[in-house]
Coordinates of C-alpha atoms in Angstrom, one line a residue:
M1 CA 26.5 14.4 -10.0
A2 CA 24.2 14.9 -7.0
L3 CA 23.9 18.4 -7.9
T4 CA 23.9 18.4 -11.9
M5 CA 20.8 15.4 -11.0
L6 CA 19.3 17.6 -8.7
N7 CA 19.1 20.8 -11.1
E8 CA 18.0 19.3 -13.5
L9 CA 14.7 19.1 -12.0
F10 CA 14.7 23.2 -12.7
I11 CA 14.9 22.6 -16.1
E12 CA 11.4 23.6 -18.6
D13 CA 9.9 23.8 -15.2
P14 CA 7.5 27.1 -15.5
R15 CA 7.1 27.4 -12.1
P16 CA 10.5 26.3 -10.3
P17 CA 9.7 24.1 -6.8
M18 CA 11.2 24.9 -4.0
L19 CA 14.3 22.5 -3.2
L20 CA 16.8 22.4 -0.4
Y21 CA 19.8 20.1 0.0
Q22 CA 23.1 19.5 1.4
V23 CA 25.7 17.6 0.1
S24 CA 28.6 15.7 2.0
K25 CA 32.4 16.0 1.1
T26 CA 31.8 12.9 -0.7
A27 CA 29.5 14.1 -3.1
K28 CA 27.1 12.4 -2.0
L29 CA 23.0 13.4 -0.9
D30 CA 23.0 14.6 3.0
T31 CA 19.6 16.5 3.5
L32 CA 17.1 17.3 1.1
N33 CA 13.9 19.0 1.1
Y34 CA 11.3 19.6 -1.6
Q35 CA 8.2 21.0 -2.1
S36 CA 6.0 22.2 -5.4
Y37 CA 4.4 25.1 -6.0
F38 CA 0.9 22.9 -6.2
M39 CA 2.4 20.9 -3.1
Q40 CA 2.5 24.2 -1.2
D41 CA -0.8 25.0 -2.4
I42 CA -2.8 21.9 -1.9
F43 CA -1.3 22.0 2.3
A44 CA -2.5 25.4 2.2
H45 CA -6.0 24.6 1.5
F46 CA -6.1 21.2 3.8
P47 CA -3.7 21.8 6.5
D48 CA -5.6 20.2 9.4
I49 CA -4.6 16.7 9.2
L50 CA -1.2 15.1 8.2
F51 CA 0.1 11.9 7.4
I52 CA 3.8 10.9 7.6
H53 CA 5.4 7.8 6.2
R54 CA 8.8 6.7 5.7
T55 CA 10.7 5.0 3.0
Y56 CA 14.0 3.4 3.6
N57 CA 17.0 3.1 1.0
P58 CA 19.6 0.4 1.1
V59 CA 22.3 2.6 1.7
G60 CA 20.6 3.5 4.9
K61 CA 18.8 7.2 4.3
V62 CA 14.6 7.3 4.8
L63 CA 12.5 9.7 2.9
Y64 CA 9.4 11.3 4.4
A65 CA 6.5 12.3 2.5
F66 CA 4.1 14.2 4.2
L67 CA 0.3 13.7 2.9
V68 CA -2.9 15.5 3.9
D69 CA -5.5 13.4 5.0
G70 CA -9.1 14.2 6.4
P71 CA -12.8 14.1 5.5
Q72 CA -12.4 17.5 3.4
V73 CA -9.4 15.8 0.9
Q74 CA -11.2 14.9 -2.1
L75 CA -8.3 14.8 -4.8
E76 CA -8.0 13.3 -7.8
G77 CA -5.3 10.8 -8.2
H78 CA -4.1 9.3 -4.8
F79 CA -0.5 10.7 -5.4
A80 CA -2.0 14.3 -5.3
R81 CA -2.2 14.4 -1.5
I82 CA 1.7 14.5 -1.3
V83 CA 2.8 18.2 -0.1
Y84 CA 6.2 17.4 0.7
F85 CA 9.3 15.5 0.9
A86 CA 12.3 15.6 3.3
I87 CA 15.4 13.4 3.6
P88 CA 16.9 14.5 6.7
A89 CA 20.7 14.2 7.7
T90 CA 20.1 11.5 10.5
E91 CA 16.8 10.5 12.6
D92 CA 18.1 11.8 16.1
A93 CA 16.6 15.2 17.5
E94 CA 19.0 17.5 15.9
G95 CA 18.1 16.4 12.2
L96 CA 14.3 15.5 12.5
T97 CA 14.0 19.0 14.0
Q98 CA 15.8 20.8 11.5
M99 CA 13.3 19.2 8.9
F100 CA 10.2 19.9 11.1
Q101 CA 11.7 23.7 10.8
T102 CA 12.2 23.7 6.9
F103 CA 8.9 22.2 6.4
K104 CA 7.4 25.0 9.0
K105 CA 9.7 27.8 7.0
F106 CA 8.0 27.4 3.8
N107 CA 4.5 26.4 4.9
P108 CA 2.4 29.3 7.3
A109 CA -0.3 26.9 7.5
W110 CA 1.7 24.2 10.1
E111 CA -0.1 26.4 12.6
K112 CA -3.2 25.1 11.6
V113 CA -2.1 21.4 11.9
C114 CA -4.4 19.9 14.8
T115 CA -3.6 15.6 14.1
I116 CA -0.8 14.1 12.9
L117 CA -1.3 10.3 11.8
V118 CA 2.1 8.2 11.9
D119 CA 3.4 4.9 12.3
P120 CA 3.1 3.2 15.8
F121 CA 7.2 2.5 15.3
L122 CA 7.8 6.1 14.3
L123 CA 11.0 7.3 16.4
P124 CA 10.8 10.7 16.1
M125 CA 7.4 11.7 18.2
P126 CA 8.6 13.8 21.2
T127 CA 10.6 16.0 18.4
L128 CA 7.0 15.9 16.5
A129 CA 5.2 16.9 19.7
M130 CA 7.7 19.5 20.3
E131 CA 7.5 20.9 17.2
F132 CA 3.5 20.7 16.5
P133 CA 2.7 21.6 20.4
A134 CA -1.2 22.3 19.1
A135 CA -1.5 18.9 17.4
E136 CA -2.4 15.4 18.9
V137 CA -0.3 12.6 17.3
L138 CA -1.6 9.9 16.8
P139 CA -0.8 6.1 14.9
S140 CA -2.5 5.6 11.7
A141 CA -5.1 3.2 10.6
F142 CA -3.1 2.8 8.0
H143 CA 0.2 2.0 9.2
I144 CA -2.0 -0.5 11.9
C145 CA -3.3 -2.7 9.3
K146 CA 0.0 -3.1 7.4
F147 CA 1.4 -3.9 11.0
F148 CA -1.0 -6.4 11.6
Q149 CA -0.9 -8.0 7.9
G150 CA 2.9 -8.4 8.0
K151 CA 2.6 -10.4 11.6
F152 CA 0.0 -12.3 10.2
Y153 CA 2.7 -13.4 7.7
Q154 CA 5.3 -14.0 10.0
L155 CA 3.3 -16.2 12.8
S156 CA 3.4 -20.0 11.8
L157 CA -0.4 -20.3 11.6
E158 CA -2.7 -22.5 9.2
Q159 CA -2.9 -21.0 5.7
P160 CA -7.2 -21.3 6.3
V161 CA -6.1 -19.5 9.9
K162 CA -4.3 -16.9 8.1
Q163 CA -6.7 -16.1 5.7
V164 CA -9.4 -16.1 8.2
L165 CA -7.9 -13.1 10.0
L166 CA -6.4 -11.0 6.8
T167 CA -10.2 -11.4 5.9
A168 CA -11.0 -9.9 9.5
L169 CA -8.7 -7.5 9.1
Q170 CA -9.7 -6.3 5.7
S171 CA -13.2 -6.1 6.9
T172 CA -12.7 -4.6 10.4
M173 CA -10.4 -1.7 8.9
C174 CA -12.9 -0.9 6.3
S175 CA -15.8 -0.6 9.0
A176 CA -13.8 -0.1 12.7
T177 CA -16.6 0.4 14.7
A178 CA -16.2 -0.4 18.3
G179 CA -17.8 -3.8 18.4
N180 CA -16.0 -4.6 15.3
L181 CA -12.8 -3.9 16.6
R182 CA -14.0 -6.3 19.9
K183 CA -14.6 -8.8 17.9
F184 CA -11.6 -8.7 15.7
C185 CA -9.1 -8.6 18.9
A186 CA -11.4 -11.7 19.9
L187 CA -10.5 -13.6 17.6
L188 CA -6.9 -12.8 17.6
S189 CA -7.1 -14.0 20.9
N190 CA -8.4 -17.1 19.6
F191 CA -6.5 -18.1 16.8
V192 CA -2.6 -16.9 18.0
P193 CA -0.5 -18.5 20.6
P194 CA -0.3 -16.6 23.6
E195 CA 3.0 -16.6 24.0
Q196 CA 2.7 -14.3 20.4
L197 CA -0.3 -12.7 21.4
T198 CA 1.7 -10.2 23.3
K199 CA 3.6 -8.6 19.9
L200 CA 0.5 -7.9 18.0
H201 CA -0.5 -4.1 20.3
L202 CA -3.9 -4.9 20.9
C203 CA -4.0 -2.0 22.8
W204 CA -4.0 -0.5 19.5
L205 CA -7.3 -1.7 18.3
L206 CA -9.5 -0.4 21.4
N207 CA -8.1 2.7 21.5
D208 CA -11.3 4.4 20.3
R209 CA -9.3 7.9 20.2
I210 CA -6.9 6.3 17.2
W211 CA -10.3 5.2 15.4
L212 CA -12.2 8.4 16.0
A213 CA -9.8 10.1 13.1
H214 CA -10.9 7.4 10.5
R215 CA -14.5 5.8 11.4
W216 CA -15.7 8.9 9.6
R217 CA -15.7 6.6 6.3
S218 CA -17.8 4.7 4.7
Q219 CA -17.0 0.9 3.7
A220 CA -16.3 2.1 0.5
E221 CA -14.5 5.4 1.1
S222 CA -12.4 3.5 3.1
S223 CA -11.5 0.1 0.9
H224 CA -10.8 3.2 -1.6
Y225 CA -8.2 5.2 1.0
F226 CA -6.5 1.8 1.9
Q227 CA -5.6 1.0 -2.1
G228 CA -4.9 4.5 -2.2
L229 CA -2.2 4.5 0.0
E230 CA -1.1 1.3 -0.6
V231 CA -0.4 2.5 -4.5
T232 CA 1.4 5.7 -3.0
I233 CA 3.4 3.6 -0.5
R234 CA 4.3 1.3 -3.2
I235 CA 5.5 3.9 -5.9
L236 CA 7.9 5.7 -3.0
S237 CA 9.2 2.4 -2.5
Q238 CA 10.0 1.7 -6.0
F239 CA 11.4 4.7 -7.0
F240 CA 13.3 5.5 -3.6
G241 CA 13.6 2.2 -1.6
T242 CA 14.9 -0.2 -4.6
T243 CA 17.4 2.0 -5.4
P244 CA 21.3 2.1 -4.2
S245 CA 21.8 5.3 -5.6
V246 CA 20.4 7.9 -3.0
E247 CA 20.7 10.6 -5.9
Q248 CA 19.4 9.0 -8.9
G249 CA 16.2 7.4 -6.7
I250 CA 15.4 11.1 -5.7
T251 CA 15.6 12.0 -8.5
S252 CA 13.4 9.9 -10.5
L253 CA 10.9 10.3 -7.9
L254 CA 10.4 14.1 -8.0
R255 CA 11.2 13.8 -11.9
F256 CA 7.6 11.4 -11.8
V257 CA 6.2 14.3 -9.0
Q258 CA 6.0 16.5 -11.8
Q259 CA 5.4 14.5 -14.4
N260 CA 2.1 13.9 -12.8
S261 CA 1.3 16.7 -10.8
G262 CA -2.3 18.0 -11.0
D263 CA -4.7 16.2 -11.9
K264 CA -3.0 13.9 -14.5
A265 CA -3.5 10.2 -13.6
I266 CA -0.6 8.1 -12.8
F267 CA -0.7 5.3 -15.3
S268 CA 2.7 6.0 -16.8
L269 CA 4.4 4.2 -13.4
G270 CA 6.1 1.3 -15.9
L271 CA 6.9 3.1 -18.5
S272 CA 9.1 6.1 -17.0
P273 CA 11.5 5.8 -14.3
R274 CA 14.6 6.8 -15.8
S275 CA 17.0 3.9 -14.7
S276 CA 20.5 2.4 -15.4
C277 CA 19.1 -1.0 -14.2
A278 CA 18.3 -2.4 -17.6
P279 CA 15.9 -5.2 -17.8
S280 CA 18.0 -8.5 -17.6
D281 CA 16.9 -10.6 -20.8
I282 CA 15.5 -14.2 -20.4
S283 CA 15.0 -15.7 -23.6
P284 CA 16.9 -15.2 -26.7
Q285 CA 14.0 -12.9 -28.2
S286 CA 14.9 -9.1 -28.7
P287 CA 14.2 -5.9 -26.4
K288 CA 11.6 -5.0 -29.6
V289 CA 10.0 -7.6 -28.5
E290 CA 9.8 -8.0 -24.7
Q291 CA 9.0 -4.7 -25.0
L292 CA 6.0 -5.3 -27.2
A293 CA 5.1 -8.1 -24.6
E294 CA 5.2 -5.5 -21.6
A295 CA 3.1 -3.0 -23.3
C296 CA 0.7 -5.7 -24.3
I297 CA -0.1 -6.4 -20.6
Q298 CA 0.0 -2.8 -19.4
H299 CA -2.7 -2.7 -21.8
S300 CA -5.1 -5.3 -20.9
L301 CA -4.4 -4.6 -17.2
H302 CA -6.6 -0.6 -18.3
T303 CA -8.9 -2.8 -20.0
I304 CA -9.7 -5.6 -17.5
C305 CA -9.3 -4.1 -14.1
T306 CA -10.6 -1.0 -11.9
E307 CA -8.3 1.8 -11.5
P308 CA -6.9 0.9 -8.2
A309 CA -7.0 -2.8 -9.4
A310 CA -4.5 -1.7 -12.7
Q311 CA -2.4 1.0 -10.6
L312 CA -1.4 -1.3 -8.1
C313 CA -0.4 -4.5 -10.4
L314 CA 1.6 -1.8 -12.7
G315 CA 3.7 -1.0 -10.1
E316 CA 4.2 -4.8 -9.7
L317 CA 5.2 -4.3 -13.1
A318 CA 7.4 -1.8 -13.0
V319 CA 9.9 -4.3 -10.9
V320 CA 9.7 -6.8 -13.6
Q321 CA 10.7 -4.3 -16.4
K322 CA 13.9 -3.4 -14.0
S323 CA 15.0 -7.0 -13.7
M324 CA 13.5 -10.6 -13.8
Q325 CA 14.7 -13.9 -14.4
L326 CA 12.8 -17.0 -15.5
I327 CA 14.3 -19.8 -13.3
G328 CA 12.4 -22.9 -14.1
S329 CA 9.2 -23.7 -16.0
G330 CA 6.9 -27.0 -16.1
S331 CA 3.3 -27.5 -17.2
E332 CA 1.6 -27.1 -13.4
K333 CA 4.7 -24.7 -11.4
V334 CA 6.6 -21.7 -12.5
N335 CA 9.1 -20.6 -10.5
I336 CA 10.3 -16.8 -10.6
Q337 CA 13.0 -14.6 -9.0
I338 CA 13.3 -10.9 -9.5
L339 CA 16.8 -10.0 -7.4
E340 CA 14.8 -11.5 -4.5
D341 CA 13.8 -14.9 -2.9
T342 CA 12.3 -17.5 -5.4
H343 CA 8.8 -17.2 -5.6
R344 CA 6.3 -20.3 -7.0
V345 CA 3.5 -19.2 -9.1
Q346 CA 0.4 -21.5 -10.0
P347 CA -0.2 -20.5 -13.8
Q348 CA -4.0 -21.8 -14.1
P349 CA -6.7 -19.7 -14.0
P350 CA -6.9 -18.1 -11.6
P351 CA -2.8 -17.6 -11.2
S352 CA -1.6 -17.9 -8.0
C353 CA 1.6 -16.8 -6.3
N354 CA 3.3 -17.9 -2.5
C355 CA 4.1 -14.0 -2.4
S356 CA 2.3 -11.4 0.3
F357 CA 1.1 -9.3 -2.5
N358 CA -0.8 -12.0 -4.2
Q359 CA -2.3 -13.4 -0.9
A360 CA -3.4 -10.4 0.2
F361 CA -4.6 -8.5 -3.1
H362 CA -5.5 -11.7 -5.0
L363 CA -4.5 -9.4 -8.0
P364 CA -1.3 -10.4 -10.5
C365 CA 1.6 -9.8 -8.6
R366 CA 5.3 -9.1 -10.1
H367 CA 6.0 -13.0 -10.4
I368 CA 3.1 -13.8 -12.3
L369 CA 3.2 -11.0 -14.7
A370 CA 6.9 -12.2 -14.8
M371 CA 5.3 -15.0 -16.2
L372 CA 3.1 -13.9 -18.5
S373 CA 5.9 -11.4 -19.8
A374 CA 8.0 -14.4 -20.6
R375 CA 5.7 -16.6 -22.3
R376 CA 4.5 -13.5 -24.3
Q377 CA 1.0 -13.2 -22.8
V378 CA -1.2 -11.1 -22.0
L379 CA -3.8 -10.6 -18.5
Q380 CA -6.9 -12.4 -19.2
P381 CA -10.7 -12.1 -17.4
N382 CA -10.3 -15.2 -15.4
M383 CA -7.3 -14.3 -14.1
L384 CA -8.9 -12.2 -11.9
P385 CA -11.4 -11.8 -8.7
P386 CA -14.9 -10.7 -9.9
Q387 CA -14.7 -7.7 -7.2
W388 CA -11.4 -6.2 -9.5
T389 CA -12.7 -6.7 -12.9
A390 CA -14.2 -3.9 -14.7
D391 CA -17.7 -4.8 -15.0
S392 CA -18.1 -5.8 -11.3
A393 CA -16.7 -1.7 -10.7
A394 CA -19.3 -0.4 -12.7
S395 CA -22.2 -2.4 -11.0
L396 CA -20.3 -1.4 -7.5
D397 CA -20.7 2.3 -8.6
D398 CA -23.9 2.3 -9.5
I399 CA -24.9 0.7 -5.7
L400 CA -22.6 3.0 -4.1
G401 CA -24.5 6.3 -6.3
S402 CA -27.9 5.0 -4.9
K403 CA -29.4 5.6 -1.5
W404 CA -27.0 4.3 1.5
S405 CA -28.8 2.1 4.4
E406 CA -27.1 0.3 7.0
A407 CA -28.9 -3.0 6.0
L408 CA -27.8 -2.4 2.0
D409 CA -23.9 -2.2 3.4
K410 CA -23.9 -5.4 5.7
H411 CA -26.0 -7.4 3.0
L412 CA -23.1 -6.1 0.6
A413 CA -20.1 -7.1 2.9
V414 CA -21.8 -10.2 4.0
A415 CA -21.9 -11.1 0.3
L416 CA -19.0 -10.4 -1.1
L417 CA -17.5 -12.1 2.6
T418 CA -20.2 -15.3 1.8
E419 CA -18.9 -15.9 -2.1
Q420 CA -14.9 -16.0 -1.0
V421 CA -15.4 -18.7 1.7
G422 CA -17.7 -20.3 -0.8
Q423 CA -15.2 -20.1 -4.0
L424 CA -12.5 -21.3 -1.1
L425 CA -14.4 -24.4 0.3
Q426 CA -15.2 -25.6 -3.6
H427 CA -11.4 -25.7 -5.0
C428 CA -9.6 -27.5 -2.8
T429 CA -8.9 -31.0 -1.6
Q430 CA -10.3 -32.9 0.9
E431 CA -7.8 -32.5 3.8
V432 CA -7.9 -29.0 3.1
F433 CA -12.0 -28.9 3.3
E434 CA -11.7 -30.7 6.8
Q435 CA -9.2 -28.1 8.0
R436 CA -11.5 -24.6 6.3
Y437 CA -14.4 -26.5 7.7
S438 CA -12.6 -26.6 11.3
T439 CA -11.9 -23.5 11.0
L440 CA -15.6 -21.9 10.4
R441 CA -17.0 -24.0 12.7
K442 CA -15.2 -22.4 15.5
L443 CA -16.1 -19.1 14.2
A444 CA -19.8 -20.4 14.1
D445 CA -19.7 -21.4 17.6
I446 CA -17.6 -17.9 19.1
W447 CA -20.2 -15.8 17.2
I448 CA -23.2 -17.6 17.3
G449 CA -23.6 -20.4 19.3
P450 CA -22.9 -24.1 20.7
Y451 CA -22.5 -26.6 18.2
E452 CA -26.0 -28.1 18.9
Q453 CA -27.6 -25.0 17.9
V454 CA -26.1 -23.9 14.9
Q455 CA -25.8 -25.6 11.6
L456 CA -23.3 -24.8 9.0

């Protein structure tokens, strides 16, 4: 079965890719190495910096994705940066050595690799250093950002404090100067309990070598970079990380890669992956009505959102299409469950959800999109924050296309943060207002001066 599914990838392909795999005695996929001609050409042109990401499958297999990185990489479509896929037999030294040596065998430009960006918790760092002796292995800014983001949701922090830390993290990652990193460290020291602070690895923030590999980007470029990687990682997770069958997951992913290679835009995520898991019925309506409702949601996403926002939300919608269950509905709250823990959606515009995706991006998550699909509704402009709407993107392009200055960059960052804080303070109860005001008071005392000199 694995042989049949994988060999289908060669059908109707004028330039067959490099595909090496081994199947176990039980007809299960054991190892895999994949690289199309397009991927090989991209790596030959941009071999200086490699970005490596791992995606775990429910049955225990791990997919390694190799991406090109660096100032010279200017490619249309975030997925175009992927240059290699591999599934090692095991994640020990022997399995990983075999994987890296196969990559090197088919890519002579590997000798030009100068820097490899990885997850700080990546196990095979000694193996990487041995196989790429001339390259410097560094923790990536993206993986560090995801680490802190996950920790903030795990810590038992008050919601206003958590929101301040997440906003500060986003601002710091998009402008990772030494001063901003030190300020972020000070902010964490003041708000995170001492017993939890040691688990945050603040040494990463103070290691200037890590941030030199990222600091060349402007604030706008950094934001686009993080959004693009988030889209890419979510696509990998949706195809490979959520499918119990490794063979089915990797085949669907590689078929998607073939269909979206080169300069093709990645807008078909919610429509294509072939899966034996059909969407669950949530009402007596016919499947055609459900498909029509989902198609209308997709159209509204493309019409209203910026491109990165549309891609992120389409990724969430793909999960909704696979399985959705409406647990309970009321006038004020809707409970949605998608083969995972139940989440609570606030349907009044702008809708909100207590899941990490909505809390981080303030975009319609899979649970909000499931609610819209169940109610046969579409996305409306008042459901999005201003910075994610298409109109806002056009005006931002005008600003970025004009002559840049440091003062303008700071003004835009301060204006956006001020607007977000203002909205939070205006739309809350008196009790929540007091908590948020107290948080702002502490920040003002830390950054500007004592209470007698600062008036909020």
